Coordinates of C-alpha atoms in Angstrom, one line a residue:
M1 CA 146.6 98.2 192.1
S2 CA 144.8 96.5 189.1
F3 CA 146.4 95.3 186.0
P4 CA 144.7 95.0 182.5
P5 CA 144.0 91.6 181.2
C6 CA 146.6 89.8 179.1
G7 CA 146.4 90.0 175.3
V8 CA 145.0 92.8 173.1
P9 CA 144.0 95.9 174.9
Q10 CA 140.3 96.5 175.2
Q11 CA 140.2 99.7 173.2
E12 CA 142.2 98.2 170.3
R13 CA 140.0 95.2 170.2
S14 CA 136.8 97.3 170.0
N15 CA 138.3 99.3 167.2
K16 CA 139.1 96.1 165.3
D17 CA 135.6 94.8 165.8
L18 CA 134.1 98.0 164.5
R19 CA 136.3 97.9 161.4
N20 CA 135.2 94.3 160.7
V21 CA 131.5 95.2 161.0
T22 CA 131.9 98.2 158.7
Q23 CA 133.8 96.2 156.2
S24 CA 131.1 93.5 156.3
N25 CA 128.4 96.1 155.8
N26 CA 130.2 97.6 152.9
T27 CA 130.7 94.2 151.3
S28 CA 127.0 93.3 151.7
S29 CA 126.0 96.7 150.2
I30 CA 128.2 96.2 147.2
K31 CA 126.9 92.7 146.7
G32 CA 123.3 94.0 146.9
R33 CA 123.9 96.7 144.4
A34 CA 125.6 94.3 142.0
S35 CA 122.7 91.9 142.3
S36 CA 120.2 94.7 141.6
I37 CA 122.2 95.8 138.6
A38 CA 122.4 92.3 137.3
C39 CA 118.6 91.8 137.7
R40 CA 117.9 95.0 135.8
L41 CA 120.2 94.0 133.0
K42 CA 118.5 90.7 132.8
N43 CA 115.1 92.3 132.6
I44 CA 116.3 94.6 129.8
R45 CA 117.7 91.7 127.9
S46 CA 114.5 89.7 128.2
V47 CA 112.4 92.7 127.0
K48 CA 114.7 93.2 124.0
M49 CA 114.9 89.5 123.2
E50 CA 111.1 88.8 123.7
P51 CA 108.9 91.6 122.5
S52 CA 105.3 91.2 123.6
L53 CA 102.0 92.5 122.4
E54 CA 101.2 93.1 126.1
S55 CA 103.7 95.9 126.3
S56 CA 103.0 99.0 128.4
S57 CA 100.0 100.9 127.3
P58 CA 100.6 104.1 125.2
L59 CA 99.6 107.3 127.0
L60 CA 96.8 108.0 124.6
L61 CA 95.1 104.6 125.1
Q62 CA 95.6 104.7 128.9
T63 CA 94.1 108.3 129.0
L64 CA 91.2 107.2 126.9
W65 CA 90.5 104.2 129.0
D66 CA 90.8 106.2 132.3
K67 CA 88.1 108.6 131.0
I68 CA 85.9 105.7 130.0
R69 CA 86.4 104.0 133.4
A70 CA 85.4 107.2 135.1
Q71 CA 81.8 106.4 133.9
E72 CA 82.0 102.9 135.4
D73 CA 78.5 102.9 136.9
F74 CA 77.0 103.7 133.5
L75 CA 79.1 101.2 131.7
R76 CA 77.9 98.5 134.0
S77 CA 74.2 99.5 133.4
P78 CA 72.1 97.3 131.1
L79 CA 71.1 100.6 129.3
F80 CA 74.7 101.1 128.1
P81 CA 74.8 98.4 125.3
V82 CA 71.5 99.6 123.9
L83 CA 72.3 103.3 124.0
F84 CA 75.9 102.8 122.8
S85 CA 74.7 100.7 119.8
M86 CA 71.9 103.0 118.8
T87 CA 73.8 106.2 119.2
L88 CA 76.8 104.9 117.3
Y89 CA 74.6 103.5 114.5
L90 CA 72.7 106.8 114.0
S91 CA 75.9 108.8 114.2
C92 CA 77.4 106.7 111.4
C93 CA 74.2 107.0 109.3
L94 CA 73.8 110.8 109.7
P95 CA 76.5 111.9 107.3
Y96 CA 75.1 109.7 104.6
L97 CA 71.6 110.9 105.2
C98 CA 72.9 114.4 104.7
L99 CA 74.4 113.3 101.4
D100 CA 71.1 111.8 100.4
T101 CA 69.4 115.1 101.1
L102 CA 72.0 117.0 99.0
S103 CA 72.4 114.5 96.1
S104 CA 69.4 115.7 94.2
R105 CA 70.5 119.3 94.4
V106 CA 74.3 119.2 94.3
A107 CA 76.0 117.6 91.3
L108 CA 79.3 117.0 93.2
V109 CA 77.4 114.8 95.7
H110 CA 75.3 113.1 93.0
R111 CA 78.3 111.9 91.0
Y112 CA 79.4 109.6 93.9
K113 CA 76.1 107.7 94.1
I114 CA 76.5 104.1 93.0
Q115 CA 73.0 103.9 91.6
S116 CA 72.5 107.5 90.4
Q117 CA 68.8 107.1 89.5
S118 CA 67.8 106.1 93.0
R119 CA 66.3 108.6 95.5
V120 CA 65.7 108.2 99.2
T121 CA 62.4 109.5 100.6
W122 CA 61.6 110.4 104.2
A123 CA 59.0 107.7 104.4
M124 CA 61.5 105.1 103.6
A125 CA 64.1 106.5 106.0
W126 CA 61.5 106.6 108.8
S127 CA 60.4 103.0 108.0
C128 CA 63.9 101.7 108.4
L129 CA 64.6 103.8 111.5
A130 CA 61.4 102.6 113.2
T131 CA 62.4 98.9 112.6
S132 CA 65.8 99.5 114.2
L133 CA 64.3 101.3 117.2
H134 CA 61.7 98.6 117.7
T135 CA 64.4 95.9 117.6
H136 CA 66.6 97.6 120.2
A137 CA 63.7 98.4 122.5
V138 CA 61.8 95.1 122.4
F139 CA 64.6 92.6 122.0
I140 CA 68.1 93.9 122.5
F141 CA 67.3 95.7 125.8
P142 CA 65.8 92.6 127.5
L143 CA 68.9 90.6 126.4
S144 CA 71.1 93.3 127.8
V145 CA 69.3 93.1 131.2
L146 CA 69.8 89.3 131.3
H147 CA 73.5 89.7 130.5
W148 CA 73.9 92.4 133.2
Y149 CA 72.3 90.1 135.7
W150 CA 74.2 86.9 134.9
R151 CA 77.6 88.3 133.8
P152 CA 78.6 91.6 135.3
V153 CA 81.0 93.8 133.4
V154 CA 84.7 93.7 134.6
L155 CA 86.8 96.7 133.8
P156 CA 90.6 96.3 134.4
A157 CA 92.6 99.3 135.4
Q158 CA 95.3 98.9 132.7
A159 CA 94.6 99.7 129.1
P160 CA 95.8 97.3 126.4
G161 CA 98.9 97.9 124.3
A162 CA 98.5 99.5 120.8
L163 CA 99.8 96.4 119.0
R164 CA 97.4 94.2 120.9
V165 CA 94.5 96.4 120.1
A166 CA 95.3 96.5 116.4
W167 CA 95.8 92.7 116.2
D168 CA 92.6 91.9 118.2
V169 CA 90.4 94.2 116.2
L170 CA 91.7 92.8 112.9
A171 CA 91.2 89.2 114.2
C172 CA 87.6 90.0 115.3
L173 CA 86.9 91.6 111.9
L174 CA 88.2 88.6 110.0
L175 CA 86.3 86.1 112.1
F176 CA 83.1 88.1 111.8
D177 CA 83.6 88.3 108.0
L178 CA 83.9 84.4 107.8
Q179 CA 80.8 83.9 110.1
Y180 CA 78.7 86.4 108.1
F181 CA 79.8 84.8 104.8
V182 CA 78.7 81.3 105.9
W183 CA 75.4 82.7 107.4
H184 CA 74.7 84.7 104.3
V185 CA 75.3 81.9 101.8
L186 CA 73.0 79.6 103.8
H187 CA 70.2 82.2 104.0
H188 CA 70.4 82.6 100.2
K189 CA 70.9 78.9 99.2
V190 CA 68.2 77.5 101.5
P191 CA 64.8 78.9 100.3
W192 CA 63.1 78.5 103.6
L193 CA 65.8 80.4 105.4
Y194 CA 65.6 83.2 102.9
R195 CA 61.9 83.5 102.8
T196 CA 61.5 83.3 106.6
F197 CA 64.5 85.4 107.8
H198 CA 66.5 87.2 105.2
K199 CA 63.9 88.4 102.7
A200 CA 63.1 91.6 104.7
H201 CA 66.7 92.9 104.3
H202 CA 66.4 92.6 100.5
R203 CA 63.4 94.9 100.2
Y204 CA 65.7 97.6 98.8
T205 CA 67.8 96.9 95.7
A206 CA 69.4 100.4 96.0
T207 CA 70.7 100.6 99.5
F208 CA 71.0 103.7 101.7
A209 CA 72.5 104.0 105.2
L210 CA 69.4 103.2 107.3
T211 CA 68.9 99.9 105.4
T212 CA 71.9 98.5 107.3
E213 CA 69.6 97.4 110.2
H214 CA 66.4 97.0 108.1
S215 CA 66.1 93.3 108.8
G216 CA 64.2 90.7 110.8
I217 CA 64.7 89.9 114.5
W218 CA 66.6 86.6 113.8
E219 CA 69.0 88.3 111.4
T220 CA 69.7 91.2 113.7
L221 CA 70.2 89.0 116.8
S222 CA 72.3 86.3 115.1
L223 CA 74.7 88.7 113.4
G224 CA 74.8 90.8 116.6
L225 CA 75.7 87.6 118.5
F226 CA 78.7 87.0 116.3
A227 CA 79.9 90.5 116.9
A228 CA 79.4 90.2 120.7
V229 CA 80.9 86.7 121.1
N230 CA 84.1 87.1 119.0
P231 CA 86.0 89.5 121.3
N232 CA 85.2 87.1 124.2
L233 CA 86.5 84.1 122.2
L234 CA 89.7 85.9 121.5
G235 CA 90.1 87.2 125.0
C236 CA 90.0 90.9 124.1
H237 CA 90.2 93.8 126.5
P238 CA 86.9 95.8 127.1
L239 CA 88.4 98.8 125.3
T240 CA 89.3 96.6 122.3
K241 CA 85.7 95.4 122.3
M242 CA 84.3 98.9 122.1
L243 CA 86.7 99.8 119.3
F244 CA 85.8 96.7 117.4
F245 CA 82.0 97.4 117.8
T246 CA 82.6 101.0 116.6
L247 CA 84.5 99.9 113.5
N248 CA 82.1 97.1 112.7
I249 CA 79.1 99.3 112.8
W250 CA 80.7 102.0 110.7
L251 CA 81.9 99.5 108.1
S252 CA 78.4 98.0 107.9
V253 CA 76.8 101.4 107.4
E254 CA 79.4 102.3 104.8
D255 CA 78.6 99.0 103.0
H256 CA 74.9 100.1 102.7
S257 CA 75.5 103.8 102.2
G258 CA 75.0 103.7 98.4
Y259 CA 78.0 106.0 97.9
D260 CA 81.5 105.3 96.4
L261 CA 83.4 108.1 98.0
P262 CA 87.1 108.9 97.3
W263 CA 88.1 108.0 100.9
A264 CA 86.0 104.8 101.1
P265 CA 87.8 101.8 102.7
H266 CA 87.9 99.8 99.6
R267 CA 90.0 102.5 97.9
L268 CA 92.4 102.6 100.9
V269 CA 93.0 98.8 101.2
P270 CA 95.2 97.6 98.3
F271 CA 94.9 94.7 95.9
G272 CA 91.1 94.6 96.0
L273 CA 91.1 92.8 99.3
Y274 CA 88.2 94.9 100.6
G275 CA 84.9 95.1 98.8
G276 CA 83.1 98.0 100.4
S277 CA 79.9 99.7 99.3
P278 CA 80.2 98.9 95.5
H279 CA 80.7 95.2 96.5
H280 CA 77.7 95.0 98.7
D281 CA 75.5 97.2 96.5
L282 CA 76.0 94.6 93.7
H283 CA 74.8 91.9 96.1
H284 CA 71.5 93.7 96.7
L285 CA 71.1 94.3 93.0
K286 CA 72.2 90.9 91.7
F287 CA 71.2 88.8 94.7
M288 CA 73.5 85.7 94.3
V289 CA 77.0 87.3 94.4
N290 CA 79.3 89.0 96.9
Y291 CA 78.1 87.4 100.1
A292 CA 81.0 88.5 102.4
P293 CA 80.3 91.8 104.2
Y294 CA 83.8 93.3 104.0
F295 CA 86.7 91.4 102.5
T296 CA 86.7 89.7 99.1
H297 CA 88.8 86.5 99.7
W298 CA 85.9 84.2 100.6
D299 CA 83.9 85.2 97.6
R300 CA 86.9 84.9 95.4
L301 CA 87.7 81.5 96.8
F302 CA 84.1 80.1 96.2
G303 CA 83.6 81.8 92.9
T304 CA 80.9 84.2 94.0
L305 CA 82.9 87.4 93.6
L306 CA 81.6 90.0 91.1
H307 CA 83.3 93.4 90.8
T308 CA 82.4 96.4 88.8
D309 CA 83.7 100.0 88.9
K310 CA 80.7 101.7 87.5
P311 CA 76.9 101.0 87.9
D312 CA 76.6 101.5 84.1
T313 CA 78.1 98.0 83.7
Y314 CA 75.3 96.3 85.6
D315 CA 73.4 93.8 83.5
V316 CA 70.5 95.3 81.6
D317 CA 68.1 92.6 82.6
V318 CA 68.8 93.3 86.3
L319 CA 68.3 97.0 85.9
D320 CA 65.1 96.5 84.0
A321 CA 63.7 94.1 86.6
S322 CA 64.6 96.4 89.4
K323 CA 63.0 99.3 87.6
R324 CA 59.8 97.4 87.0
C325 CA 59.7 96.5 90.7
D326 CA 60.3 100.1 91.7
T327 CA 57.5 101.5 89.5
T328 CA 55.2 98.8 90.7
S329 CA 55.8 99.5 94.3
S330 CA 55.8 103.3 94.0
G331 CA 53.0 103.8 91.4
V332 CA 55.3 106.0 89.2
T333 CA 54.9 105.4 85.5
D334 CA 58.1 107.3 84.5
V335 CA 61.0 105.0 85.5
S336 CA 63.5 107.9 85.6
H337 CA 61.5 109.5 88.4
A338 CA 61.1 106.3 90.5
P339 CA 62.2 107.2 94.0
V340 CA 64.2 104.0 94.7
Y341 CA 64.5 100.3 93.9
E342 CA 62.0 99.3 96.5
A343 CA 61.0 95.8 95.5
T344 CA 57.6 94.4 96.3
Q345 CA 57.1 90.8 97.5
S346 CA 56.1 89.6 94.0
C347 CA 59.1 91.2 92.5
L348 CA 61.4 89.6 95.0
K349 CA 60.0 86.2 94.0
D350 CA 60.9 87.1 90.4
Y351 CA 64.4 87.9 91.6
E352 CA 64.8 84.5 93.3
V353 CA 63.7 82.7 90.1
M354 CA 65.9 84.8 87.9
F355 CA 69.1 84.5 89.9
R356 CA 68.9 80.9 90.9
G357 CA 69.1 80.0 87.3
K358 CA 72.4 81.8 86.9

């Protein structure tokens, strides 16, 4: 006959051990949940206390970026920068070219022309377009191939936040405005720089959309370099770069459009901070004023800002000089029917002499 061991019975001891294990597991589970809740609360507090421009991407930007990334092979191609630039440029020019076609027939359109006596011909439009196509094909495309070879494009999966995009685009625009202002002043103040590089862009004293890229190789490449390098300097997302390029090209075309429309940017930005097409049209007409491409603060700071609301207030001597140049270059004896202020080389020299003295 066998007797059980002394002490706690075996079944009772097993039940006690099971209760201890269960209690330990429950305690660990509660501690784990508490720790998880504490971490979440900490994260929520950190987000509320430290808002960041790198917040989660809005659905619209992420959807747009996903669709763009779906064409990744084309985006990485050296053809993309050339086709993107040229297509965007012509798309921005097309509405203004339609206005140029209608302005001589429709009074409502004509009333918004800055220089109402100017007229754009197909020969002039084709000349400017041919210059732009030649520059893109012969110079920009080879540079695009070199960039594709040495520095492949990297496309992150995540889109940037909306605040980050807005901030970076504005920063790129302000930096480009400063760079262009300095470049522009130098190419007007130094006679050799003007004659060698910038003179071609001042062929027209009454601008139209396609005159935006009517310039020499050095001017196109140097200003294009500013626009391309700035987003990299500021560490911008590839989507932000594309949006900045789009805005920059559109604003440049609007500057040269020759129209002062009711919805133009300079009418939307308050306090005269943005110059727009009237601001730049005066530069082409008066030559030594309004050097900044977009904003007015640099010209105001250095005393080169000239503003006028109506082309009727332009100086009489400037209008007379430009009309003489126009009739000389076009062979038209009646100034009122001169097609546009297209200055010849000799007339541009007269401009230089006239405006350096002011």
